[in-house]
C-alpha positions as protocol buffer text, in pm:
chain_id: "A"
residue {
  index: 1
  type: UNK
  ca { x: -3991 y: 718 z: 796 }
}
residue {
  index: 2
  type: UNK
  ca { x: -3830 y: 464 z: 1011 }
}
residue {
  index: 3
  type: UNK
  ca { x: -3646 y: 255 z: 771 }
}
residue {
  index: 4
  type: UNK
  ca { x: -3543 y: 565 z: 630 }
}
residue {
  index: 5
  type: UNK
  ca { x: -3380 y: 694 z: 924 }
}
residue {
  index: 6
  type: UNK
  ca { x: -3226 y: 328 z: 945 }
}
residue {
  index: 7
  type: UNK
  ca { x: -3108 y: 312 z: 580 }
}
residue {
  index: 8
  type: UNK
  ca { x: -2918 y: 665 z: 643 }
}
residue {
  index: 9
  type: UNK
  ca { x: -2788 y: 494 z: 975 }
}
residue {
  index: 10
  type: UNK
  ca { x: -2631 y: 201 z: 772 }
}
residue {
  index: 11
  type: UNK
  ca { x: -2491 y: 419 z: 513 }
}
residue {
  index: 12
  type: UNK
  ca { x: -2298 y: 677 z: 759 }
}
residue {
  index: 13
  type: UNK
  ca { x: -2168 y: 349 z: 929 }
}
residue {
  index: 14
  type: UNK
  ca { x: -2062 y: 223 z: 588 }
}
residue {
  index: 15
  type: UNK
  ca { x: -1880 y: 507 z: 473 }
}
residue {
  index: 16
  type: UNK
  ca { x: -1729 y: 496 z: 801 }
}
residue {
  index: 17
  type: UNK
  ca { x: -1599 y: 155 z: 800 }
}
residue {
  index: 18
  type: UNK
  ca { x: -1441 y: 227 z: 436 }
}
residue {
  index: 19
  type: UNK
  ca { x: -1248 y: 527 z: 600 }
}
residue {
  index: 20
  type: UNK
  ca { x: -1137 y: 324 z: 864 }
}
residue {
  index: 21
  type: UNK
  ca { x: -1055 y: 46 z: 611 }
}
residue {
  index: 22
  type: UNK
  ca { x: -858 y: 293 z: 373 }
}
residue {
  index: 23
  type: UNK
  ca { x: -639 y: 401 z: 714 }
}
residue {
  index: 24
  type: UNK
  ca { x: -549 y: 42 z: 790 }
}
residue {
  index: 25
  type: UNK
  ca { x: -481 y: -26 z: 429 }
}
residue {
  index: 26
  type: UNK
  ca { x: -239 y: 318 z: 430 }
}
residue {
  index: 27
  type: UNK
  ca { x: -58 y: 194 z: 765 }
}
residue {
  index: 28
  type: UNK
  ca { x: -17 y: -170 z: 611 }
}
residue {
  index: 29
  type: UNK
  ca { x: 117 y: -23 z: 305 }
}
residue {
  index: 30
  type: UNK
  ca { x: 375 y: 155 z: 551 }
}
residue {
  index: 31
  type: UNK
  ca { x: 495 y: -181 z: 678 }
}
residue {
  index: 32
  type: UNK
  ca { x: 526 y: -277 z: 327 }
}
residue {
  index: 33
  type: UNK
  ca { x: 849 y: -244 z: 200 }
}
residue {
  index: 34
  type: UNK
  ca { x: 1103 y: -26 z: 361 }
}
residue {
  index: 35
  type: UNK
  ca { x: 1210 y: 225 z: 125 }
}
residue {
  index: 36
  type: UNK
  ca { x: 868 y: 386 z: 159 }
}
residue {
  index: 37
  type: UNK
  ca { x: 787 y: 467 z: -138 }
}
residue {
  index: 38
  type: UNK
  ca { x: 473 y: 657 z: -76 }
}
residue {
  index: 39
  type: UNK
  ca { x: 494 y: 955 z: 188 }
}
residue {
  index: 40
  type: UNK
  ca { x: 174 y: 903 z: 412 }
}
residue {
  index: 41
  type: UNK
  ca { x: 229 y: 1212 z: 567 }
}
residue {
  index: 42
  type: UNK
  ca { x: 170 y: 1421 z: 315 }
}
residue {
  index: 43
  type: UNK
  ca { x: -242 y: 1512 z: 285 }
}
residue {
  index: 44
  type: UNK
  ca { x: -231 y: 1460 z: -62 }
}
residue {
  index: 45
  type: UNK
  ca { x: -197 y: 1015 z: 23 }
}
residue {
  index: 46
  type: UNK
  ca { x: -452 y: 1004 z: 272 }
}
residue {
  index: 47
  type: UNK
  ca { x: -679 y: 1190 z: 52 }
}
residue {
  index: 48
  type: UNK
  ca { x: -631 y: 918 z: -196 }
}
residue {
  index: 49
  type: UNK
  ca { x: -734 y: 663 z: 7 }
}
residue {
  index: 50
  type: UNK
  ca { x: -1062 y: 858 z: 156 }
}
residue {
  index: 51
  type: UNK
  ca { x: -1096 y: 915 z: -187 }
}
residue {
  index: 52
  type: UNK
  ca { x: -1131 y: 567 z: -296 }
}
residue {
  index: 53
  type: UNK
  ca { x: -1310 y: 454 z: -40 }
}
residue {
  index: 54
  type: UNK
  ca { x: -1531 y: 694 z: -127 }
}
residue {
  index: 55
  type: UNK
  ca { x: -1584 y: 568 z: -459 }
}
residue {
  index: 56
  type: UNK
  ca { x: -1653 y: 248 z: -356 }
}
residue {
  index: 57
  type: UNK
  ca { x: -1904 y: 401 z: -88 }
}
residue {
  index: 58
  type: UNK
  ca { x: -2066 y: 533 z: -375 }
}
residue {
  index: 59
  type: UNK
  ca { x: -2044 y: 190 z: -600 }
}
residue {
  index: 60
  type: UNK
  ca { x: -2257 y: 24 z: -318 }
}
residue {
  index: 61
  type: UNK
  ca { x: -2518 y: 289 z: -347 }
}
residue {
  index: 62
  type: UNK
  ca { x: -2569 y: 345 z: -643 }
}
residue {
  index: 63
  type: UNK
  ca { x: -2548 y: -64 z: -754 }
}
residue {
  index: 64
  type: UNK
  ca { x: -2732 y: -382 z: -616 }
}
residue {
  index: 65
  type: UNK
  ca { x: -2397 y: -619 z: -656 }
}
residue {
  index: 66
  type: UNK
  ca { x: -2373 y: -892 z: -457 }
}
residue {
  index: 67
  type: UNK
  ca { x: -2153 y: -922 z: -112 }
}
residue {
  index: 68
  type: UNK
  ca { x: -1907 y: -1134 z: -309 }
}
residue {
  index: 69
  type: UNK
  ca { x: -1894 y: -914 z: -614 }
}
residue {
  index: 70
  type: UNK
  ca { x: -1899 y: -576 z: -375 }
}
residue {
  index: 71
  type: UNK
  ca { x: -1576 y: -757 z: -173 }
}
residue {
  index: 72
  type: UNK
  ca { x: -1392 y: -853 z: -511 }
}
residue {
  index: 73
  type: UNK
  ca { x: -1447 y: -491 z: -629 }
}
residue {
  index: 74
  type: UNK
  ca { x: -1268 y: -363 z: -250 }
}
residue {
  index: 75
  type: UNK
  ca { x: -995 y: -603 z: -313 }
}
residue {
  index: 76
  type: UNK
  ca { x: -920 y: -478 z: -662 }
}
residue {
  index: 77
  type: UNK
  ca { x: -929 y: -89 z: -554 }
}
residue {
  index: 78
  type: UNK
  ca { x: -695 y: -175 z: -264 }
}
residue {
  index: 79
  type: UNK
  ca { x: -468 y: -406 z: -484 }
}
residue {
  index: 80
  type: UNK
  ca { x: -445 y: -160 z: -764 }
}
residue {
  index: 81
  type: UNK
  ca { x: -301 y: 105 z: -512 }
}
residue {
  index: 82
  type: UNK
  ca { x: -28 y: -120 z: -405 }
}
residue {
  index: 83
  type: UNK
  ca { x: 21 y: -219 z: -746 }
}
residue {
  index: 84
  type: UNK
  ca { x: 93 y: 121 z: -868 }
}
residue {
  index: 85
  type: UNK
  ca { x: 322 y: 226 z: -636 }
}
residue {
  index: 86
  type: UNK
  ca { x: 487 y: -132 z: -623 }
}
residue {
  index: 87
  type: UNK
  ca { x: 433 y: -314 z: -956 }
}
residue {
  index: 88
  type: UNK
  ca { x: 339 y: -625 z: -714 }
}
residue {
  index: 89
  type: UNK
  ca { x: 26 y: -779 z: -648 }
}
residue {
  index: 90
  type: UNK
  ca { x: 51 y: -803 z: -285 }
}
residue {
  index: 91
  type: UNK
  ca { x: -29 y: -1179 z: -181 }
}
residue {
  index: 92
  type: UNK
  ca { x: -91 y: -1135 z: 171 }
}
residue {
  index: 93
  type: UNK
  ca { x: -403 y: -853 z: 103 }
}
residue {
  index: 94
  type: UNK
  ca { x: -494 y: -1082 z: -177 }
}
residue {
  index: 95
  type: UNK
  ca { x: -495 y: -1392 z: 20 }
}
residue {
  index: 96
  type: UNK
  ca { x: -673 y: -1239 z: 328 }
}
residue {
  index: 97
  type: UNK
  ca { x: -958 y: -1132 z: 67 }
}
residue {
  index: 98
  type: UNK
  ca { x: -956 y: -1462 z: -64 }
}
residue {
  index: 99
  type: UNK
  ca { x: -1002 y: -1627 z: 291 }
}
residue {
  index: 100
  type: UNK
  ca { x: -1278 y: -1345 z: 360 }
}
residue {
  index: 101
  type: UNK
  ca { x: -1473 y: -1450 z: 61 }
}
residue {
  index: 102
  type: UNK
  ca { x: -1456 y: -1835 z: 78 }
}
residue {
  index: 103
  type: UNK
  ca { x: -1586 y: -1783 z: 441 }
}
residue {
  index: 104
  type: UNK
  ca { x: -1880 y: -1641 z: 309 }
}
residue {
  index: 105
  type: UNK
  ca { x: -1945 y: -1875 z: -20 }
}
residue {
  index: 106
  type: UNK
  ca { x: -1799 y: -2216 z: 93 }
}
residue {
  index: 107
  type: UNK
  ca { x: -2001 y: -2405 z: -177 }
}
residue {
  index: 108
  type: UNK
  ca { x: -1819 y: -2320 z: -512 }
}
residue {
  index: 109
  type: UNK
  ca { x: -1703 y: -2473 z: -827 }
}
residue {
  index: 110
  type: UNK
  ca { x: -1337 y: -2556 z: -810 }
}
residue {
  index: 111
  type: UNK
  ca { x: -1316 y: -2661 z: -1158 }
}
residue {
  index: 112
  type: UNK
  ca { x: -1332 y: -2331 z: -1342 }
}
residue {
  index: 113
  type: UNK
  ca { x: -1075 y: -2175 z: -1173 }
}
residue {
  index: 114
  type: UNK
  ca { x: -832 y: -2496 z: -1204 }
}
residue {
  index: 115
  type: UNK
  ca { x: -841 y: -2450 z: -1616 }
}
residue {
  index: 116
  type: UNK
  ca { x: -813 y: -2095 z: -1591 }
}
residue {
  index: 117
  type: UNK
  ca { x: -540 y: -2125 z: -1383 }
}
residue {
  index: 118
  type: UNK
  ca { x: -397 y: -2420 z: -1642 }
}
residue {
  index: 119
  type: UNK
  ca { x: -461 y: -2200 z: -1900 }
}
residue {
  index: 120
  type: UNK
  ca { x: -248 y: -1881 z: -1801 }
}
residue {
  index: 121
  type: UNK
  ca { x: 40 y: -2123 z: -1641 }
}
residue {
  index: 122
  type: UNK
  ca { x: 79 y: -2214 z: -1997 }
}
residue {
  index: 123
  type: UNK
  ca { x: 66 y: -1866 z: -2169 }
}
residue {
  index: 124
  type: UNK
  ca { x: 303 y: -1796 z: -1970 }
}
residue {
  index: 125
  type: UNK
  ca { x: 534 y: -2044 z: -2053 }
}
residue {
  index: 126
  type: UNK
  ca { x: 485 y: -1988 z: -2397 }
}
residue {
  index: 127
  type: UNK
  ca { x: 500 y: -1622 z: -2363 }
}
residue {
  index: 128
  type: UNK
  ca { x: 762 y: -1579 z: -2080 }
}
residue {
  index: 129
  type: UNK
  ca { x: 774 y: -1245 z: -1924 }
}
residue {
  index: 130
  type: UNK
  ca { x: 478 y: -1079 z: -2066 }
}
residue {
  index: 131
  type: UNK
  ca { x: 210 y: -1096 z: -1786 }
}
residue {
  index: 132
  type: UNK
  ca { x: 312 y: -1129 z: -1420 }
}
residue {
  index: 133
  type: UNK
  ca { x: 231 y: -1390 z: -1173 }
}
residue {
  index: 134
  type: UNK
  ca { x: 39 y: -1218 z: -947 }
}
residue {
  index: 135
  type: UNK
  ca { x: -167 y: -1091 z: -1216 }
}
residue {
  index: 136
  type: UNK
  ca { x: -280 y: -1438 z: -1308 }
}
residue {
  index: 137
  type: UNK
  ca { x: -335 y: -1535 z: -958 }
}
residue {
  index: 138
  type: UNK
  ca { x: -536 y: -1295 z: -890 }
}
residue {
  index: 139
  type: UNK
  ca { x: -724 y: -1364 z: -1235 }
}
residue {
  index: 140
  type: UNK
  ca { x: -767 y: -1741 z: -1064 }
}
residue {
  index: 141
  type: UNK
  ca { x: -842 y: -1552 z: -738 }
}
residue {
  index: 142
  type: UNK
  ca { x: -1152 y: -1387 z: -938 }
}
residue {
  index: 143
  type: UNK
  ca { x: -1257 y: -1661 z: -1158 }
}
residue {
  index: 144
  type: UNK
  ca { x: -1364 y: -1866 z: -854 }
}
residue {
  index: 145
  type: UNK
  ca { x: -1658 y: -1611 z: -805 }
}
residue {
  index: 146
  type: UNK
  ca { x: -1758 y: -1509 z: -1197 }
}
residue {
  index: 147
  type: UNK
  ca { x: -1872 y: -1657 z: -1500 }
}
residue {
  index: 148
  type: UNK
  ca { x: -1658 y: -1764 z: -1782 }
}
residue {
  index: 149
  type: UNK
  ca { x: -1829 y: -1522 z: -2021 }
}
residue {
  index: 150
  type: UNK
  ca { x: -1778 y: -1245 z: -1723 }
}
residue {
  index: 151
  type: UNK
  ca { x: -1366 y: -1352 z: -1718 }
}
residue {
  index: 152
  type: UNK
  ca { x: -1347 y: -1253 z: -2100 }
}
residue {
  index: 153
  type: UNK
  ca { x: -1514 y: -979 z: -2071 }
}
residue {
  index: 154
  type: UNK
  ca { x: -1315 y: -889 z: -1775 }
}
residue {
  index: 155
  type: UNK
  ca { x: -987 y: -996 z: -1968 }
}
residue {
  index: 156
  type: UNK
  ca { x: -1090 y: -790 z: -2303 }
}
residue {
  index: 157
  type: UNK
  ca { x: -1209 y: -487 z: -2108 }
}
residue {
  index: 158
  type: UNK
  ca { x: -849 y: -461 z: -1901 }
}
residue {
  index: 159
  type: UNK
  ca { x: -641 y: -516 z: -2203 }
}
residue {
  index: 160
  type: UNK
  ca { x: -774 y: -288 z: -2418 }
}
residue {
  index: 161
  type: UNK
  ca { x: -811 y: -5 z: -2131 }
}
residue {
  index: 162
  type: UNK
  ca { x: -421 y: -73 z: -2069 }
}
residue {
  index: 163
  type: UNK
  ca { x: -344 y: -31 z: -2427 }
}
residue {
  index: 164
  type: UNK
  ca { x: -540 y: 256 z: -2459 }
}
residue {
  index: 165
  type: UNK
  ca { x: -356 y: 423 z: -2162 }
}
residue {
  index: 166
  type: UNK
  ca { x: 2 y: 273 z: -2317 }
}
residue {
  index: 167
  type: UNK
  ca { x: -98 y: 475 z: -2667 }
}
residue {
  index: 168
  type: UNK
  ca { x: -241 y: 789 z: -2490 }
}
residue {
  index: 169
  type: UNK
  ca { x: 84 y: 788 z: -2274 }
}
residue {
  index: 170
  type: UNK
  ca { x: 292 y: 770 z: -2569 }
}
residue {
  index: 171
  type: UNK
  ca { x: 89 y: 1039 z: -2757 }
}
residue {
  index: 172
  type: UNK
  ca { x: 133 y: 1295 z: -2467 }
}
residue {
  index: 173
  type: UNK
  ca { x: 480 y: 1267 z: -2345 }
}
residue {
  index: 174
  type: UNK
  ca { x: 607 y: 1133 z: -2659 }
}
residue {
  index: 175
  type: UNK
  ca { x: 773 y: 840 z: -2431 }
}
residue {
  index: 176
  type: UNK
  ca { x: 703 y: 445 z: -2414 }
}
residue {
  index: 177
  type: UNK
  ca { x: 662 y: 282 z: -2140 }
}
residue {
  index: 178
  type: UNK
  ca { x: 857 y: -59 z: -2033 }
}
residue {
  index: 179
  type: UNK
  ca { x: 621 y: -171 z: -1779 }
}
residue {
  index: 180
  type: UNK
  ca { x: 270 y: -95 z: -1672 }
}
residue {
  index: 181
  type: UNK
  ca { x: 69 y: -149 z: -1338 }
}
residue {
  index: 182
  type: UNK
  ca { x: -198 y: -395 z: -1455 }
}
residue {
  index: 183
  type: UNK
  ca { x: -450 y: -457 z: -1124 }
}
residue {
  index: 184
  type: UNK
  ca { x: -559 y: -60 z: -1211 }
}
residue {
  index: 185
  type: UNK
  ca { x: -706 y: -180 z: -1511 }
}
residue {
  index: 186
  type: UNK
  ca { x: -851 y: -528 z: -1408 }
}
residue {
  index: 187
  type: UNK
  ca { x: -1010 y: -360 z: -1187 }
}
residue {
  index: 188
  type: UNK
  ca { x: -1176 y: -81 z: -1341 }
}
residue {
  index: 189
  type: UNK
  ca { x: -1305 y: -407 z: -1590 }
}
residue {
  index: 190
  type: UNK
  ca { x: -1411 y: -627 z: -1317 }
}
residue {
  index: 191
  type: UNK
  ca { x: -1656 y: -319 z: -1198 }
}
residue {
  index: 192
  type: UNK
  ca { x: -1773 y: -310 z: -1522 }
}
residue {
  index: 193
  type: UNK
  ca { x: -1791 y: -646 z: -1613 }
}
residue {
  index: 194
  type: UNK
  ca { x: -1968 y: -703 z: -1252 }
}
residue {
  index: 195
  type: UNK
  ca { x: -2213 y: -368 z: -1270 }
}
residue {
  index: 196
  type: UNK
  ca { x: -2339 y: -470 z: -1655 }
}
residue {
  index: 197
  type: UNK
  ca { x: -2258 y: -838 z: -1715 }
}
């Protein structure tokens, strides 16, 4: 009965620490860029954020991911937001994240990363203009802490989820899109990729 009383504990301070995490994020985003694009003071925005804290409240619950896994997952959610609203991958959340996690796992592989890293550098030469570079950093920023099996997966999973939303968009509102917000759809692959690979 104790450690259930304990475990209910840790959860309410969880789920508080993710509120007080999605506030932060929502005042960051303020300081963000200057033509405000998103309105915090409408209740609609700051139930966004309590919403997707809430989510990942729920993630840690109902999953046994790792720390490192359960942070990556965070730092996607929170990127995505900004990315949506921005079309940037914000390098300064990103790089705090980054710091965060090699804190916690200072004994990794540095080669991985270094030819995934190689590897998009030169797609993107070849293909100039067709993913961004934020997009691949934080694809290097993420390789450091999965498999290479897990970063196709991850890879196949986003693309085909964008292009599904690209021909769904195009179905409904008979428009096409120039330009999508990709860190939405990493995301949703890396919890995927990380909750069944």
């Amino acid at each position: 009965m104790f450690f259930k009383k304990e475990w209910m504990d840790l959860r309410v301070l969880l789920y508080c620490v993710l509120n007080a995490m999605s506030f932060i994020f929502s005042s960051y985003l303020l300081c963000l860029s200057p033509n405000n694009k998103i309105n915090f003071s409408e209740k609609n925005n700051h139930s966004l954020f309590l919403l997707g804290s809430s989510c990942i409240y729920l993630l840690l619950l109902t999953t046994k991911l790792a720390t490192a896994h359960t942070l990556l997952i965070v730092m996607g959610v929170y990127l995505a937001i900004i990315d949506l609203y921005y079309y940037i991958v914000d390098p300064y959340l990103s790089v705090l994240f980054l710091i965060g996690l090699l804190i916690l796992y200072p004994s990794i592989n540095w080669l991985f990363p270094l030819c995934v890293l190689v590897f998009f550098l030169l797609l993107s030469y070849l293909m100039p203009k067709k993913l961004g570079f934020g997009d691949i950093k934080l694809l290097v920023y993420w390789s450091i802490f999965l498999s290479p099996i897990q970063l196709i997966w991850l890879i196949f999973i986003a693309s085909l989820t964008g292009i599904l939303y690209i021909i769904l968009y195009h179905l409904l509102t008979s428009n096409s899109l120039t330009k999508i917000a990709f860190v939405p759809f990493l995301t949703i692959a890396l919890t995927i990729v990380l909750s069944i690979i």
